[in-house]
mmCIF file of C-alpha atoms in Angstrom:
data_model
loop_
_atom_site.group_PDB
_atom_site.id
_atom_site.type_symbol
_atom_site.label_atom_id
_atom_site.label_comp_id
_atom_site.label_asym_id
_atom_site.label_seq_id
_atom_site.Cartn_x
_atom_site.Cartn_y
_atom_site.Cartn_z
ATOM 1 C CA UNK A 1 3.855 -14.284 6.692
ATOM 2 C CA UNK A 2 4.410 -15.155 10.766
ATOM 3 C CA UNK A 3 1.524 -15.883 12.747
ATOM 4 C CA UNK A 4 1.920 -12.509 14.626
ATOM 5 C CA UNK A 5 1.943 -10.149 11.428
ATOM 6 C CA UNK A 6 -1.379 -11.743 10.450
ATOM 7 C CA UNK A 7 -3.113 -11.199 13.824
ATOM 8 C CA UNK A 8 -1.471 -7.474 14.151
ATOM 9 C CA UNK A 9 -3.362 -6.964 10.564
ATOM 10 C CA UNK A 10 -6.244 -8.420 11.550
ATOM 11 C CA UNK A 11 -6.538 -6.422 14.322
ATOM 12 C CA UNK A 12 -7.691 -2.803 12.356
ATOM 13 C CA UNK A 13 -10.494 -2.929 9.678
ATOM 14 C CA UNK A 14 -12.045 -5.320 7.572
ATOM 15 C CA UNK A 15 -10.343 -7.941 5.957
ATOM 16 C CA UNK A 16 -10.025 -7.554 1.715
ATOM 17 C CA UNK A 17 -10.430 -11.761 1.435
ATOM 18 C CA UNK A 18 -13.606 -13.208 1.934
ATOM 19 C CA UNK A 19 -11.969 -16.578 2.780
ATOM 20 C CA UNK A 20 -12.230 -17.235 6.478
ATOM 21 C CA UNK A 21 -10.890 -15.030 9.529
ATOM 22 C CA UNK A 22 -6.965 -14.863 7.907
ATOM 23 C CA UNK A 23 -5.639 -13.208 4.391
ATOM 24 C CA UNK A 24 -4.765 -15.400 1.519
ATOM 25 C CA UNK A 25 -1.099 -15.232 0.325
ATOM 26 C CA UNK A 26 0.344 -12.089 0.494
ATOM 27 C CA UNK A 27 -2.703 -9.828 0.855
ATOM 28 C CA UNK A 28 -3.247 -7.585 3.950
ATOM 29 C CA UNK A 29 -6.184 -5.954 5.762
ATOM 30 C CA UNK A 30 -7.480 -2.899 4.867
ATOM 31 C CA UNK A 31 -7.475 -0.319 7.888
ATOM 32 C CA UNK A 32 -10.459 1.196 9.069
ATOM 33 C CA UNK A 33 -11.338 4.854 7.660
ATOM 34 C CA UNK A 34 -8.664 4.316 4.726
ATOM 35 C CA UNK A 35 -11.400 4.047 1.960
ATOM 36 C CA UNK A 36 -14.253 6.812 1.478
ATOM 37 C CA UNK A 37 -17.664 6.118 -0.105
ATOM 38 C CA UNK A 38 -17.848 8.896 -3.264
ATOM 39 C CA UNK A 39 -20.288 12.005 -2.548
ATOM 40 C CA UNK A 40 -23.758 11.083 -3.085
ATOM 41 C CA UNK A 41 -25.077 14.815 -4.670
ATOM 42 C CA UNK A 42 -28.353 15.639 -5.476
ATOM 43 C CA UNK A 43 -30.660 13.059 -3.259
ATOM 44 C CA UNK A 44 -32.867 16.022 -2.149
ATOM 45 C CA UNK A 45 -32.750 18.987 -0.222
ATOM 46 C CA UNK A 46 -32.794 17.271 3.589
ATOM 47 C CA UNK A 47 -29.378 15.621 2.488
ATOM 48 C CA UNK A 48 -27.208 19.450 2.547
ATOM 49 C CA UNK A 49 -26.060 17.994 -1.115
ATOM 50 C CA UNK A 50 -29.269 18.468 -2.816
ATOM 51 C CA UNK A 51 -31.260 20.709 -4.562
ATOM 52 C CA UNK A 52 -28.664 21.795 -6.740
ATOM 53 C CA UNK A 53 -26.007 19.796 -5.828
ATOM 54 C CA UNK A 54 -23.161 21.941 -4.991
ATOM 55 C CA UNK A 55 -23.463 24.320 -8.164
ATOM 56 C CA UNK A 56 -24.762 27.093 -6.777
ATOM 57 C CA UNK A 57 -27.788 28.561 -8.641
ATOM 58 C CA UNK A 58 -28.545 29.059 -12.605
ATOM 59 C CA UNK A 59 -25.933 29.940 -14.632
ATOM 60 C CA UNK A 60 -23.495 27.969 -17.561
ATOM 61 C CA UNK A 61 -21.418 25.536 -15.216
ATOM 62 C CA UNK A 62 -25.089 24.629 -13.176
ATOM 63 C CA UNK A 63 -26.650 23.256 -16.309
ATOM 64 C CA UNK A 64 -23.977 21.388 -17.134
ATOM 65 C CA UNK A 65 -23.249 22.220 -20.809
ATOM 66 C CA UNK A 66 -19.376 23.295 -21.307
ATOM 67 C CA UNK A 67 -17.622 21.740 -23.331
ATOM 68 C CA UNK A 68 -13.762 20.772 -23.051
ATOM 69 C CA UNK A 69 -11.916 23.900 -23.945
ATOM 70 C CA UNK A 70 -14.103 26.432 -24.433
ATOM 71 C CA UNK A 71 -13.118 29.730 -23.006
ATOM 72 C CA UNK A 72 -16.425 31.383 -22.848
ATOM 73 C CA UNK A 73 -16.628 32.846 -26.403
ATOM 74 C CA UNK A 74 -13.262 34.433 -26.263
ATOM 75 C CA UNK A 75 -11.158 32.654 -29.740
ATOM 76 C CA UNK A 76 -10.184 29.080 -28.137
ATOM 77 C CA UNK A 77 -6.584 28.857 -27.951
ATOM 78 C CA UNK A 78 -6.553 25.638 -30.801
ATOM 79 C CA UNK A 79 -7.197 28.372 -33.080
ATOM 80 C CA UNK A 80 -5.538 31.343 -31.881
ATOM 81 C CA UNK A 81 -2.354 29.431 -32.152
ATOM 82 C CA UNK A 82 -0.538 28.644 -36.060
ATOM 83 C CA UNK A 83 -0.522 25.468 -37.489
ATOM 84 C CA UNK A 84 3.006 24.721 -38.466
ATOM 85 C CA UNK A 85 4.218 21.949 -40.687
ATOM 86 C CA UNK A 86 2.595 18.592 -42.260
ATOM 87 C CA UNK A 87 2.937 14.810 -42.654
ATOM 88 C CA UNK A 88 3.995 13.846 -46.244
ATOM 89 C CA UNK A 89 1.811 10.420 -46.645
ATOM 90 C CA UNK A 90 4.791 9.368 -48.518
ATOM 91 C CA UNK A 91 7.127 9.416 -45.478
ATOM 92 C CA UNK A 92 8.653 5.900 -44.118
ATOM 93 C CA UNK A 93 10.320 5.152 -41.168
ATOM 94 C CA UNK A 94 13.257 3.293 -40.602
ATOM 95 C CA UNK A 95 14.093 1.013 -37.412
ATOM 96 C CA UNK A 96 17.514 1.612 -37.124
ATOM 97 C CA UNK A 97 19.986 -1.171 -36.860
ATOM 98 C CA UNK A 98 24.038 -0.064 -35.741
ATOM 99 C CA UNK A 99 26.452 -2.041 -36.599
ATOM 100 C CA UNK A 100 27.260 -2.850 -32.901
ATOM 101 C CA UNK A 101 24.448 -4.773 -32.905
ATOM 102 C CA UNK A 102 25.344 -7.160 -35.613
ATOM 103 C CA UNK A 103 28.651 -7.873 -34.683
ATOM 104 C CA UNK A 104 26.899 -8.771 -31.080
ATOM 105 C CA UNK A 105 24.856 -11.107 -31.797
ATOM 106 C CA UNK A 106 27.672 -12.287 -34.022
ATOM 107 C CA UNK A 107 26.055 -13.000 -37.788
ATOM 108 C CA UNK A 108 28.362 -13.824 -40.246
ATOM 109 C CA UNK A 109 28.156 -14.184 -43.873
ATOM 110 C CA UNK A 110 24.995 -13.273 -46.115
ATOM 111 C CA UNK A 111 22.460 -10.899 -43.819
ATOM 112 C CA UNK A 112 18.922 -9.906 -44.784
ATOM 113 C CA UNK A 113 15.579 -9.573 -42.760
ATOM 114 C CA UNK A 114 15.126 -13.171 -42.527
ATOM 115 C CA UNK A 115 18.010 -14.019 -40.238
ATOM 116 C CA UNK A 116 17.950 -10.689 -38.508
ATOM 117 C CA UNK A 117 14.385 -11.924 -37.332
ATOM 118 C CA UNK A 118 15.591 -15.291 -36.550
ATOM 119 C CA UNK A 119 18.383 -13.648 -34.176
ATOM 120 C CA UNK A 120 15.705 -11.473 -32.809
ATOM 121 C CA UNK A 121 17.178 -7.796 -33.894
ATOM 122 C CA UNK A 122 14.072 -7.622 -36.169
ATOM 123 C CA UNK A 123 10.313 -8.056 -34.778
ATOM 124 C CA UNK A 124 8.985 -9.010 -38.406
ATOM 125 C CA UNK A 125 10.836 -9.793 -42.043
ATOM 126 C CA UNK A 126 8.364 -6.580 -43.514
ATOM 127 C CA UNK A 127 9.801 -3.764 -41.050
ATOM 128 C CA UNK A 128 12.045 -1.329 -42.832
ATOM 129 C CA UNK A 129 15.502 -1.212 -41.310
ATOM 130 C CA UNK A 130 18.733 1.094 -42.205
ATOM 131 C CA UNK A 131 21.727 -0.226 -40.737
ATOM 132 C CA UNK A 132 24.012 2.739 -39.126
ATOM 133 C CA UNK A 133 27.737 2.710 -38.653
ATOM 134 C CA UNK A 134 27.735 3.319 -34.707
ATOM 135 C CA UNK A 135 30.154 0.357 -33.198
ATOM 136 C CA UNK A 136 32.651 -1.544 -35.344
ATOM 137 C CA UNK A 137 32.376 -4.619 -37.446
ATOM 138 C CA UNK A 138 35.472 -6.939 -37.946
ATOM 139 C CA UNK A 139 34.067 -9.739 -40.188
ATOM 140 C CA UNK A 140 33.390 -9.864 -43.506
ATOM 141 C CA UNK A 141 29.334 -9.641 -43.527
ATOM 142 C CA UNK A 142 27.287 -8.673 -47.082
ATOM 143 C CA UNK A 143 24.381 -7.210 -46.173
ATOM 144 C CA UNK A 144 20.674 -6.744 -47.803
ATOM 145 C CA UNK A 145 19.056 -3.813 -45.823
ATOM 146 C CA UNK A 146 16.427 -0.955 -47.141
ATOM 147 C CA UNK A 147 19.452 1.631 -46.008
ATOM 148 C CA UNK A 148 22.604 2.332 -45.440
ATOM 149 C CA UNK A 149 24.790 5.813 -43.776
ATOM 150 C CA UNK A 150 27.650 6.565 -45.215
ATOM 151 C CA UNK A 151 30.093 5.538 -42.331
ATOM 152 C CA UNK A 152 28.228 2.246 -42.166
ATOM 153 C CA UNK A 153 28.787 1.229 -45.373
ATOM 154 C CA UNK A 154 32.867 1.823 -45.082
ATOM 155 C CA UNK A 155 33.038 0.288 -42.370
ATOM 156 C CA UNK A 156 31.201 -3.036 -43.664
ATOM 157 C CA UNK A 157 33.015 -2.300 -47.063
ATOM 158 C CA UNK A 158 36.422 -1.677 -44.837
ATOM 159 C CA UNK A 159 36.168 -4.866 -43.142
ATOM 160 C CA UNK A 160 35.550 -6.887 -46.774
ATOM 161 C CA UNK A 161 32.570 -6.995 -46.983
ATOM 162 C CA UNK A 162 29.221 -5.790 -48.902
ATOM 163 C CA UNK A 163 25.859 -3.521 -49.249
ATOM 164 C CA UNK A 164 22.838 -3.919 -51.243
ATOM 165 C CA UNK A 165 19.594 -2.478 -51.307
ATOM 166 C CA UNK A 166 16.641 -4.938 -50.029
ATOM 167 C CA UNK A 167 14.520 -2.773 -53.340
ATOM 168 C CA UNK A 168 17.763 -3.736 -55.512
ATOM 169 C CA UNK A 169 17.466 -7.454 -54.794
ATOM 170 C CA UNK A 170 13.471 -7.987 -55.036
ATOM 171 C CA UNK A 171 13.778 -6.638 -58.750
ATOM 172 C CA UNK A 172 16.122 -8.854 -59.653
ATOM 173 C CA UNK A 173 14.379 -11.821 -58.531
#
């Protein structure tokens, strides 16, 4: 910062560094009047906010005591409206995988989670991961994956190469 843009902020409000009369790195003066103290309510009836502390008098919303939602004993609208649909606990998701993405980063030969991870496509070796058949592949790549679409696998088949299951492989081993 130039000499003259420090001492032009300098010259409104208070400094935000403690350090000496000039701002540290890139830091710059607050102006005056820019920040507000919050509303001090309730500090006693001389102080115009006290008493009851802008409330009014009596009543629900001056004791404090509604909850989120409520709409005054009328049927709250979380239960007015249906419930639709559920979440099996059996349900597993997929990161999905396109075959774009392989033929990017350029693997060849055998592919499982291990060197998917190692080319940083996959976060961890446990994730689930179908591979989908958006892009094209021209090598020759056999593949271990937990899924497959349909065009993927003709295109990886088309190309020479092969599919299997990740579940197929761990029960042969």
């Amino acid at each position: 910062m130039s000499k003259e843009r420090i001492r032009a902020a300098l010259a409104f409000g208070k400094e935000r560094t403690e350090k000496g009369d000039k701002p540290a790195g890139n830091t710059i003066p607050v102006p005056a009047g820019s920040t507000k103290n919050k509303k001090r309510l309730g500090r006693g009836i001389g102080s115009k906010t006290g008493k009851t502390g802008g409330r009014g008098s009596k009543g629900q919303y001056a004791r404090n005591t509604v909850r989120r939602g409520f709409e005054g004993g009328q049927m709250p609208i979380h239960r007015r409206l249906p419930k639709r649909g559920f979440t099996s606990i059996f349900h597993k998701d997929f990161f999905p995988i396109n075959l774009r993405d392989i033929e990017k980063s350029g693997l060849t030969g055998n592919i499982d989670a291990k060197i998917m991870v190692e080319s940083k496509i996959l976060d961890n070796e446990g994730t689930l991961f179908k591979i989908l058949g958006t892009g094209e592949i021209t090598k020759a790549v056999h593949i271990v994956a937990d899924g497959f679409s349909a065009s993927a696998k003709a295109k990886i088949e088309k190309a020479g190469g092969s599919v299997k299951l990740r579940s197929d492989s761990s029960k042969e081993a």
